[in-house]
Amino acid sequence: MSDWPEDALMQRFSEATSSEGVMVFAEMVDGELLNVGRELMGPGREMADQLGVSLTAMLIHHDVGSAPQDLISLGADKVVVVTDPRLEHFTTLPYTRALSDYLMNVHRPEILLMGATTTGRDLAPRVASRVDAGVTADCTKLSVGPFYHRKTKTVTTHMLEAHRPSFGESKLACIMSNPQQLWAPAMATARPGIFVAPDSDSSRTGEVEDFTPSWSEKDFDVEVIDVRRGGGERVELGHCKIIIAGGIPCGQTGFREIHELSESLKSKGIDAEWAASRAAVDAGYAPSTRQIGQTGQSVRPPIYIAVAISGAPQHMAGMKDSARIISINTDENCTMVQSSDAAIIGDYREVLPSIIEKVQSGFTFGL
Ligand SMILES: Cc1cc2nc3c(=O)[nH]c(=O)nc-3n(C[C@H](O)[C@H](O)[C@H](O)COP(=O)(O)OP(=O)(O)OC[C@H]3O[C@@H](n4cnc5c(N)ncnc54)[C@H](O)[C@@H]3O)c2cc1C
């Protein structure tokens, strides 16, 4: 990538696009700041420091409570707040209006990050089309670097390098937005759990700015009458003490037992949850909200129990930092067994029922 001729025209992305700063849209639901917003403050702060610019966070909700201060403690230099009683629940038009109005009329960041949540997946392309930008979705790594455009012989420096799995997830692509128009931010989304939220520092100070978009009555044409959250919602696995994850061989019966094991642990007062490998999710045995790994959630529980999971690098990426790994597998040579602190070599169909029985009679893995 640093291979360009000496006479190449050098330009900084922010100069080419008349933009400056890094911005994170921090999503709120029911008065709570979502973790993905906290997590994005990590790469947001890192890139802002690297570029020598400020980090702004944006909140859009009916009541933001202490979220502005939370974001400042996590690294924001400024928090822009859009509040209105009609913003209690996410609807596309007013959120798009608020964000794009701010971007077009007040502050033009060179990088804009959002969570790849249901809201983020709806909002990001809408905003992108209003400000003439492109979006790289579901990024797993965000950094800045230079790009050489062979046709125009131009090197653009300080550009967003958005890394994401590609080509049926067999490759990792690095996508950079080419600055062709006067202004457009480089936009990227990341799934929850991909980045680790930075440590909060309550002594940090920052500015809080209220912003009132130029609302149109049409923005509020859609009225939310009722909100019902179903089982497809994200399951927070980050704080669990024990996670029992199943692989594809578990099938429906095995996952029923894994669920029973986590419920038995819960009944003994242990914060336990169940999860799955991607192969098991793809086979329909578990929702994607419970997937562990590179393209799922990243977890570090005190105990991670891998049931019939081989230990592919993409799975290990999401759980290798667990304090203790216990595996149940028929193959003693597989990566997961080799990386475990303890392993039971055997068929999960024989092993799981006896563990459930032990837990029901009081065994809690030493927790
Ligand atoms: C870009 C990309 C991103 C990816 N992201 C993820 C991700 O986020 N998360 C993820 O998990 N995967 C991800 N994958 C897929 C990953 O490469 C593997 O295909 C997947 O993790 C394998 O799942 P598994 O361990 O359930 O299945 P397998 O690899 O098939 O392993 C099954 C294991 O079960 C054992 N077994 C079989 N029968 C029994 C039995 N009766 N009792 C006990 N043990 C038994 C076998 O010995 C084996 O070790 C990704 C792949 C790519 C290319």
Short mmCIF file of C-alpha atoms and ligand atoms in Angstrom, two decimals:
data_model
loop_
_atom_site.label_atom_id
_atom_site.label_comp_id
_atom_site.label_asym_id
_atom_site.label_seq_id
_atom_site.Cartn_x
_atom_site.Cartn_y
_atom_site.Cartn_z
CA MET A 1 0.00 0.00 0.00
CA SER A 2 2.98 2.35 0.51
CA ASP A 3 4.09 1.56 -3.07
CA TRP A 4 3.53 4.76 -5.06
CA PRO A 5 5.71 6.83 -7.41
CA GLU A 6 7.66 9.77 -6.07
CA ASP A 7 5.69 12.28 -8.15
CA ALA A 8 2.32 11.06 -6.81
CA LEU A 9 0.03 13.86 -5.65
CA MET A 10 -0.30 13.74 -1.86
CA GLN A 11 -3.50 14.82 -0.12
CA ARG A 12 -4.98 14.29 3.29
CA PHE A 13 -8.48 12.79 3.28
CA SER A 14 -9.84 15.56 5.50
CA GLU A 15 -8.43 18.27 3.19
CA ALA A 16 -9.77 16.58 0.06
CA THR A 17 -13.20 16.29 1.62
CA SER A 18 -13.32 19.53 3.67
CA SER A 19 -14.03 17.59 6.82
CA GLU A 20 -12.55 17.18 10.28
CA GLY A 21 -13.02 14.99 13.29
CA VAL A 22 -14.33 11.56 14.22
CA MET A 23 -17.96 11.06 15.22
CA VAL A 24 -19.79 8.16 16.86
CA PHE A 25 -23.57 7.79 16.83
CA ALA A 26 -24.29 6.35 20.29
CA GLU A 27 -27.64 4.59 20.24
CA MET A 28 -30.05 4.71 23.18
CA VAL A 29 -32.99 2.38 23.82
CA ASP A 30 -35.49 2.90 26.66
CA GLY A 31 -33.29 5.57 28.24
CA GLU A 32 -30.20 3.33 28.26
CA LEU A 33 -27.01 3.81 26.27
CA LEU A 34 -26.33 0.63 24.27
CA ASN A 35 -23.00 -1.06 24.85
CA VAL A 36 -22.10 -0.86 21.16
CA GLY A 37 -21.94 2.94 21.48
CA ARG A 38 -19.55 2.58 24.43
CA GLU A 39 -17.51 0.04 22.47
CA LEU A 40 -17.15 2.34 19.43
CA MET A 41 -15.63 5.03 21.64
CA GLY A 42 -12.50 2.79 21.70
CA PRO A 43 -11.61 2.88 17.97
CA GLY A 44 -13.17 6.36 17.75
CA ARG A 45 -10.80 7.79 20.36
CA GLU A 46 -7.82 5.89 18.97
CA MET A 47 -8.36 7.18 15.43
CA ALA A 48 -9.10 10.75 16.62
CA ASP A 49 -5.77 10.75 18.50
CA GLN A 50 -3.95 9.33 15.48
CA LEU A 51 -5.48 12.00 13.21
CA GLY A 52 -5.01 14.76 15.80
CA VAL A 53 -8.71 15.69 15.74
CA SER A 54 -11.62 15.71 18.20
CA LEU A 55 -14.06 12.89 18.95
CA THR A 56 -17.76 13.82 18.97
CA ALA A 57 -20.57 11.52 20.08
CA MET A 58 -24.18 12.06 19.08
CA LEU A 59 -27.25 11.11 21.11
CA ILE A 60 -30.80 11.17 19.76
CA HIS A 61 -33.50 10.22 22.27
CA HIS A 62 -36.43 11.65 24.23
CA ASP A 63 -34.39 11.72 27.46
CA VAL A 64 -30.61 11.22 27.49
CA GLY A 65 -30.15 11.21 31.28
CA SER A 66 -26.49 10.82 32.24
CA ALA A 67 -25.44 9.39 28.85
CA PRO A 68 -23.53 12.57 27.75
CA GLN A 69 -21.29 12.37 30.82
CA ASP A 70 -20.86 8.60 30.33
CA LEU A 71 -19.62 9.22 26.78
CA ILE A 72 -17.26 11.99 27.91
CA SER A 73 -15.84 9.60 30.54
CA LEU A 74 -15.27 7.08 27.74
CA GLY A 75 -13.32 9.53 25.57
CA ALA A 76 -15.69 11.97 23.82
CA ASP A 77 -14.52 15.59 23.56
CA LYS A 78 -18.01 16.75 22.71
CA VAL A 79 -21.49 15.19 22.94
CA VAL A 80 -24.25 16.52 20.69
CA VAL A 81 -27.71 15.95 22.11
CA VAL A 82 -30.95 15.93 20.15
CA THR A 83 -33.97 15.53 22.42
CA ASP A 84 -37.67 15.67 21.68
CA PRO A 85 -40.60 13.86 23.37
CA ARG A 86 -41.35 12.29 19.96
CA LEU A 87 -37.97 10.54 19.90
CA GLU A 88 -38.81 7.95 22.57
CA HIS A 89 -38.73 5.11 20.04
CA PHE A 90 -36.55 4.88 16.96
CA THR A 91 -38.24 5.78 13.69
CA THR A 92 -36.19 6.25 10.55
CA LEU A 93 -37.20 9.73 9.38
CA PRO A 94 -36.58 11.92 12.45
CA TYR A 95 -33.32 10.14 13.31
CA THR A 96 -32.13 10.55 9.70
CA ARG A 97 -33.16 14.21 9.76
CA ALA A 98 -31.35 14.88 13.06
CA LEU A 99 -28.10 13.22 12.09
CA SER A 100 -27.88 14.42 8.48
CA ASP A 101 -28.97 17.98 9.41
CA TYR A 102 -26.15 18.16 11.92
CA LEU A 103 -23.66 16.72 9.43
CA MET A 104 -24.66 19.01 6.60
CA ASN A 105 -25.10 22.23 8.54
CA VAL A 106 -22.97 22.14 11.68
CA HIS A 107 -20.08 19.68 11.75
CA ARG A 108 -18.53 17.63 8.97
CA PRO A 109 -16.59 14.72 10.42
CA GLU A 110 -14.17 12.78 8.25
CA ILE A 111 -15.17 9.51 9.93
CA LEU A 112 -18.62 8.49 11.21
CA LEU A 113 -19.12 5.23 13.15
CA MET A 114 -22.37 3.49 14.11
CA GLY A 115 -23.36 0.19 15.72
CA ALA A 116 -24.56 -2.52 13.33
CA THR A 117 -27.77 -2.90 15.32
CA THR A 118 -31.22 -2.98 13.75
CA THR A 119 -31.33 0.80 14.16
CA GLY A 120 -27.79 1.32 12.83
CA ARG A 121 -28.46 -0.87 9.80
CA ASP A 122 -31.51 1.24 8.99
CA LEU A 123 -30.00 4.63 9.79
CA ALA A 124 -26.51 4.34 8.29
CA PRO A 125 -27.52 3.91 4.61
CA ARG A 126 -30.23 6.59 4.93
CA VAL A 127 -27.77 9.11 6.32
CA ALA A 128 -25.13 8.02 3.81
CA SER A 129 -27.44 8.67 0.89
CA ARG A 130 -28.31 12.14 2.24
CA VAL A 131 -24.66 13.15 2.59
CA ASP A 132 -23.42 11.28 -0.49
CA ALA A 133 -21.20 8.87 1.41
CA GLY A 134 -20.62 5.12 1.31
CA VAL A 135 -20.91 2.77 4.30
CA THR A 136 -18.73 -0.21 5.13
CA ALA A 137 -20.95 -2.50 7.18
CA ASP A 138 -20.08 -5.00 9.92
CA CYS A 139 -16.45 -4.02 10.36
CA THR A 140 -14.25 -6.07 12.65
CA LYS A 141 -11.27 -3.67 12.69
CA LEU A 142 -11.03 0.10 12.16
CA SER A 143 -7.82 2.01 11.56
CA VAL A 144 -6.42 4.86 9.47
CA GLY A 145 -3.89 4.69 6.65
CA PRO A 146 -2.92 5.91 3.15
CA PHE A 147 -4.38 4.86 -0.21
CA TYR A 148 -2.80 5.19 -3.65
CA HIS A 149 -5.19 5.73 -6.55
CA ARG A 150 -3.36 4.40 -9.62
CA LYS A 151 -5.56 6.20 -12.17
CA THR A 152 -5.23 9.69 -10.71
CA LYS A 153 -1.76 9.00 -9.22
CA THR A 154 -2.99 10.44 -5.96
CA VAL A 155 -2.05 9.29 -2.48
CA THR A 156 -4.75 10.07 0.04
CA THR A 157 -3.49 9.84 3.60
CA HIS A 158 -5.30 9.61 6.97
CA MET A 159 -8.16 7.61 5.46
CA LEU A 160 -10.45 5.23 7.29
CA GLU A 161 -9.38 1.62 6.76
CA ALA A 162 -12.52 -0.39 7.42
CA HIS A 163 -11.78 -4.11 7.69
CA ARG A 164 -14.59 -6.65 7.32
CA PRO A 165 -15.05 -10.32 6.38
CA SER A 166 -15.80 -10.68 2.68
CA PHE A 167 -16.27 -13.21 -0.16
CA GLY A 168 -18.55 -15.53 1.76
CA GLU A 169 -16.52 -14.64 4.86
CA SER A 170 -13.46 -16.49 3.58
CA LYS A 171 -11.36 -13.28 3.27
CA LEU A 172 -10.80 -10.11 5.25
CA ALA A 173 -11.26 -7.03 3.05
CA CYS A 174 -9.91 -3.57 3.81
CA ILE A 175 -12.30 -0.99 2.35
CA MET A 176 -11.36 2.67 1.89
CA SER A 177 -13.70 5.41 0.65
CA ASN A 178 -12.28 7.35 -2.26
CA PRO A 179 -12.77 11.12 -1.79
CA GLN A 180 -14.44 12.06 -5.05
CA GLN A 181 -16.73 14.84 -3.94
CA LEU A 182 -16.19 17.94 -1.87
CA TRP A 183 -17.46 16.51 1.35
CA ALA A 184 -18.55 13.12 2.65
CA PRO A 185 -17.58 11.27 5.79
CA ALA A 186 -16.13 7.76 5.59
CA MET A 187 -18.85 5.72 7.33
CA ALA A 188 -18.58 2.33 8.98
CA THR A 189 -20.70 0.14 11.22
CA ALA A 190 -19.56 -2.54 13.69
CA ARG A 191 -21.55 -5.26 15.38
CA PRO A 192 -21.98 -5.22 19.15
CA GLY A 193 -19.22 -7.06 21.02
CA ILE A 194 -16.54 -6.62 18.33
CA PHE A 195 -14.70 -3.82 20.16
CA VAL A 196 -13.97 -3.53 23.86
CA ALA A 197 -15.32 -0.39 25.53
CA PRO A 198 -12.47 1.76 26.90
CA ASP A 199 -12.10 2.21 30.66
CA SER A 200 -14.30 5.00 31.95
CA ASP A 201 -12.49 8.01 33.42
CA SER A 202 -14.92 10.18 35.39
CA SER A 203 -12.35 12.99 35.66
CA ARG A 204 -12.48 13.64 31.88
CA THR A 205 -14.27 16.81 30.83
CA GLY A 206 -16.01 17.67 27.59
CA GLU A 207 -18.60 19.87 26.01
CA VAL A 208 -22.32 19.04 25.72
CA GLU A 209 -24.11 20.78 22.85
CA ASP A 210 -27.88 20.79 22.27
CA PHE A 211 -28.93 20.64 18.65
CA THR A 212 -32.42 21.22 17.25
CA PRO A 213 -32.82 19.92 13.70
CA SER A 214 -35.12 21.69 11.27
CA TRP A 215 -37.94 19.18 11.81
CA SER A 216 -40.61 18.77 9.20
CA GLU A 217 -44.09 17.52 10.18
CA LYS A 218 -43.53 14.70 7.67
CA ASP A 219 -40.61 13.43 9.79
CA PHE A 220 -43.17 12.30 12.35
CA ASP A 221 -45.66 10.74 9.95
CA VAL A 222 -44.93 7.33 11.47
CA GLU A 223 -46.38 6.86 14.94
CA VAL A 224 -45.15 4.01 17.17
CA ILE A 225 -48.21 2.57 18.88
CA ASP A 226 -46.63 -0.35 20.73
CA VAL A 227 -43.18 -1.92 21.08
CA ARG A 228 -42.87 -5.66 21.69
CA ARG A 229 -39.41 -7.12 21.95
CA GLY A 230 -39.14 -10.76 20.89
CA GLY A 231 -36.50 -13.48 21.29
CA GLY A 232 -34.47 -12.08 18.41
CA GLU A 233 -33.11 -9.28 20.60
CA ARG A 234 -29.45 -9.15 21.45
CA VAL A 235 -28.50 -11.26 24.44
CA GLU A 236 -25.82 -9.63 26.59
CA LEU A 237 -23.28 -12.39 27.29
CA GLY A 238 -20.47 -10.07 28.35
CA HIS A 239 -21.23 -10.17 32.08
CA CYS A 240 -21.94 -13.92 32.49
CA LYS A 241 -19.96 -16.05 34.92
CA ILE A 242 -20.42 -19.23 32.88
CA ILE A 243 -21.15 -19.54 29.17
CA ILE A 244 -22.02 -22.94 27.73
CA ALA A 245 -21.60 -22.88 23.95
CA GLY A 246 -22.66 -25.61 21.57
CA GLY A 247 -21.25 -26.60 18.17
CA ILE A 248 -23.02 -27.91 15.09
CA PRO A 249 -23.03 -31.61 16.13
CA CYS A 250 -25.24 -30.73 19.12
CA GLY A 251 -28.36 -30.38 16.98
CA GLN A 252 -31.69 -29.48 18.54
CA THR A 253 -31.47 -32.15 21.25
CA GLY A 254 -27.99 -31.09 22.35
CA PHE A 255 -28.99 -27.43 22.47
CA ARG A 256 -32.01 -28.35 24.62
CA GLU A 257 -29.57 -29.95 27.09
CA ILE A 258 -27.19 -26.97 26.92
CA HIS A 259 -30.16 -24.70 27.70
CA GLU A 260 -31.14 -27.00 30.59
CA LEU A 261 -27.58 -26.81 31.97
CA SER A 262 -27.58 -23.00 31.90
CA GLU A 263 -31.04 -22.90 33.56
CA SER A 264 -29.86 -25.36 36.25
CA LEU A 265 -26.85 -23.12 36.97
CA LYS A 266 -29.13 -20.07 37.11
CA SER A 267 -31.34 -21.86 39.63
CA LYS A 268 -28.21 -22.21 41.82
CA GLY A 269 -27.64 -18.44 41.63
CA ILE A 270 -24.94 -18.56 38.92
CA ASP A 271 -25.14 -15.97 36.12
CA ALA A 272 -25.02 -18.49 33.26
CA GLU A 273 -26.06 -18.26 29.62
CA TRP A 274 -25.91 -20.45 26.55
CA ALA A 275 -24.29 -19.61 23.22
CA ALA A 276 -23.29 -21.22 19.93
CA SER A 277 -20.67 -21.54 17.22
CA ARG A 278 -21.44 -19.95 13.88
CA ALA A 279 -21.91 -23.34 12.23
CA ALA A 280 -24.65 -24.07 14.78
CA VAL A 281 -26.23 -20.65 14.17
CA ASP A 282 -26.13 -21.17 10.39
CA ALA A 283 -27.80 -24.56 10.87
CA GLY A 284 -30.62 -22.83 12.75
CA TYR A 285 -29.98 -24.29 16.22
CA ALA A 286 -29.43 -20.87 17.81
CA PRO A 287 -30.14 -17.22 16.92
CA SER A 288 -27.22 -15.14 15.64
CA THR A 289 -27.56 -12.98 18.77
CA ARG A 290 -25.96 -15.89 20.68
CA GLN A 291 -23.06 -16.50 18.29
CA ILE A 292 -19.56 -16.30 19.70
CA GLY A 293 -16.58 -15.39 17.57
CA GLN A 294 -15.08 -13.02 15.06
CA THR A 295 -18.45 -12.17 13.53
CA GLY A 296 -20.44 -12.71 16.71
CA GLN A 297 -19.96 -11.63 20.31
CA SER A 298 -16.64 -11.51 22.10
CA VAL A 299 -16.72 -12.78 25.68
CA ARG A 300 -14.28 -13.31 28.56
CA PRO A 301 -16.23 -15.20 31.25
CA PRO A 302 -14.61 -16.90 34.25
CA ILE A 303 -15.72 -20.25 32.74
CA TYR A 304 -16.40 -21.07 29.08
CA ILE A 305 -17.72 -24.55 28.34
CA ALA A 306 -17.34 -25.55 24.67
CA VAL A 307 -19.57 -28.48 23.79
CA ALA A 308 -18.64 -30.15 20.48
CA ILE A 309 -16.85 -27.07 19.12
CA SER A 310 -13.68 -27.69 17.11
CA GLY A 311 -11.98 -24.35 17.89
CA ALA A 312 -11.78 -22.67 14.48
CA PRO A 313 -9.73 -19.44 14.65
CA GLN A 314 -12.87 -17.39 14.02
CA HIS A 315 -14.54 -18.99 17.06
CA MET A 316 -11.45 -18.75 19.26
CA ALA A 317 -11.25 -15.01 18.44
CA GLY A 318 -14.42 -14.47 20.48
CA MET A 319 -13.65 -16.54 23.60
CA LYS A 320 -9.91 -17.23 23.89
CA ASP A 321 -9.55 -14.70 26.73
CA SER A 322 -11.96 -16.64 28.98
CA ALA A 323 -10.36 -17.29 32.38
CA ARG A 324 -10.99 -21.06 32.19
CA ILE A 325 -11.98 -23.09 29.14
CA ILE A 326 -13.58 -26.49 29.57
CA SER A 327 -14.31 -28.57 26.49
CA ILE A 328 -16.41 -31.62 25.78
CA ASN A 329 -15.34 -33.25 22.53
CA THR A 330 -14.81 -36.65 20.95
CA ASP A 331 -11.58 -35.47 19.30
CA GLU A 332 -8.73 -35.04 21.77
CA ASN A 333 -6.56 -33.44 19.07
CA CYS A 334 -8.89 -30.62 18.06
CA THR A 335 -7.81 -27.02 18.73
CA MET A 336 -10.49 -26.41 21.35
CA VAL A 337 -9.39 -29.39 23.47
CA GLN A 338 -5.74 -28.44 22.99
CA SER A 339 -6.51 -24.87 24.16
CA SER A 340 -8.63 -25.95 27.15
CA ASP A 341 -7.74 -25.88 30.84
CA ALA A 342 -9.80 -29.06 31.26
CA ALA A 343 -11.35 -31.40 28.71
CA ILE A 344 -13.79 -34.28 28.81
CA ILE A 345 -13.10 -36.58 25.87
CA GLY A 346 -16.38 -38.17 24.98
CA ASP A 347 -19.79 -37.88 23.37
CA TYR A 348 -21.71 -34.84 24.66
CA ARG A 349 -24.87 -37.00 24.66
CA GLU A 350 -23.37 -39.03 27.49
CA VAL A 351 -21.46 -36.22 29.22
CA LEU A 352 -24.07 -33.43 29.38
CA PRO A 353 -26.81 -35.35 31.28
CA SER A 354 -24.37 -36.28 34.04
CA ILE A 355 -23.13 -32.67 34.36
CA ILE A 356 -26.74 -31.42 34.54
CA GLU A 357 -27.43 -33.97 37.28
CA LYS A 358 -24.34 -32.84 39.23
CA VAL A 359 -25.33 -29.16 38.93
CA GLN A 360 -28.86 -29.95 40.08
CA SER A 361 -27.40 -31.55 43.18
CA GLY A 362 -25.29 -28.46 43.96
CA PHE A 363 -22.13 -28.48 41.80
CA THR A 364 -21.34 -24.98 40.43
CA PHE A 365 -17.86 -25.37 38.90
CA GLY A 366 -16.27 -23.83 41.97
CA LEU A 367 -18.05 -20.47 41.62
C1 LIG B 1 -14.78 -14.91 7.92
C2 LIG B 1 -15.31 -15.97 8.82
C3 LIG B 1 -15.90 -15.61 10.00
C4 LIG B 1 -16.35 -16.60 10.87
N1 LIG B 1 -16.87 -16.22 12.07
C5 LIG B 1 -17.19 -17.17 12.95
C6 LIG B 1 -17.64 -16.81 14.27
O1 LIG B 1 -17.81 -15.63 14.60
N2 LIG B 1 -17.91 -17.81 15.14
C7 LIG B 1 -17.75 -19.14 14.83
O2 LIG B 1 -18.02 -19.99 15.70
N3 LIG B 1 -17.36 -19.50 13.61
C8 LIG B 1 -17.09 -18.55 12.67
N4 LIG B 1 -16.71 -18.94 11.42
C9 LIG B 1 -16.82 -20.37 11.06
C10 LIG B 1 -15.64 -21.21 11.56
O3 LIG B 1 -14.59 -21.15 10.61
C11 LIG B 1 -16.04 -22.66 11.77
O4 LIG B 1 -16.60 -23.17 10.57
C12 LIG B 1 -17.05 -22.90 12.89
O5 LIG B 1 -16.64 -22.23 14.06
C13 LIG B 1 -17.14 -24.40 13.19
O6 LIG B 1 -18.17 -24.63 14.09
P1 LIG B 1 -18.21 -25.92 15.03
O7 LIG B 1 -17.00 -25.92 15.91
O8 LIG B 1 -19.56 -25.92 15.64
O9 LIG B 1 -18.19 -27.12 13.96
P2 LIG B 1 -17.03 -28.13 13.54
O10 LIG B 1 -15.82 -27.38 13.13
O11 LIG B 1 -17.65 -29.06 12.58
O12 LIG B 1 -16.65 -28.89 14.87
C14 LIG B 1 -17.46 -29.83 15.51
C15 LIG B 1 -16.70 -30.43 16.66
O13 LIG B 1 -17.57 -31.29 17.38
C16 LIG B 1 -16.87 -32.49 17.73
N5 LIG B 1 -17.90 -33.54 17.86
C17 LIG B 1 -18.57 -34.18 16.86
N6 LIG B 1 -19.50 -35.00 17.38
C18 LIG B 1 -19.39 -34.89 18.73
C19 LIG B 1 -20.08 -35.51 19.82
N7 LIG B 1 -21.08 -36.38 19.63
N8 LIG B 1 -19.71 -35.17 21.08
C20 LIG B 1 -18.71 -34.29 21.31
N9 LIG B 1 -18.02 -33.70 20.30
C21 LIG B 1 -18.37 -33.98 19.04
C22 LIG B 1 -15.89 -32.70 16.60
O14 LIG B 1 -14.79 -33.48 17.03
C23 LIG B 1 -15.48 -31.27 16.28
O15 LIG B 1 -14.38 -30.87 17.04
C24 LIG B 1 -16.27 -17.97 10.52
C25 LIG B 1 -15.71 -18.32 9.30
C26 LIG B 1 -15.23 -17.35 8.47
C27 LIG B 1 -14.60 -17.76 7.18
#
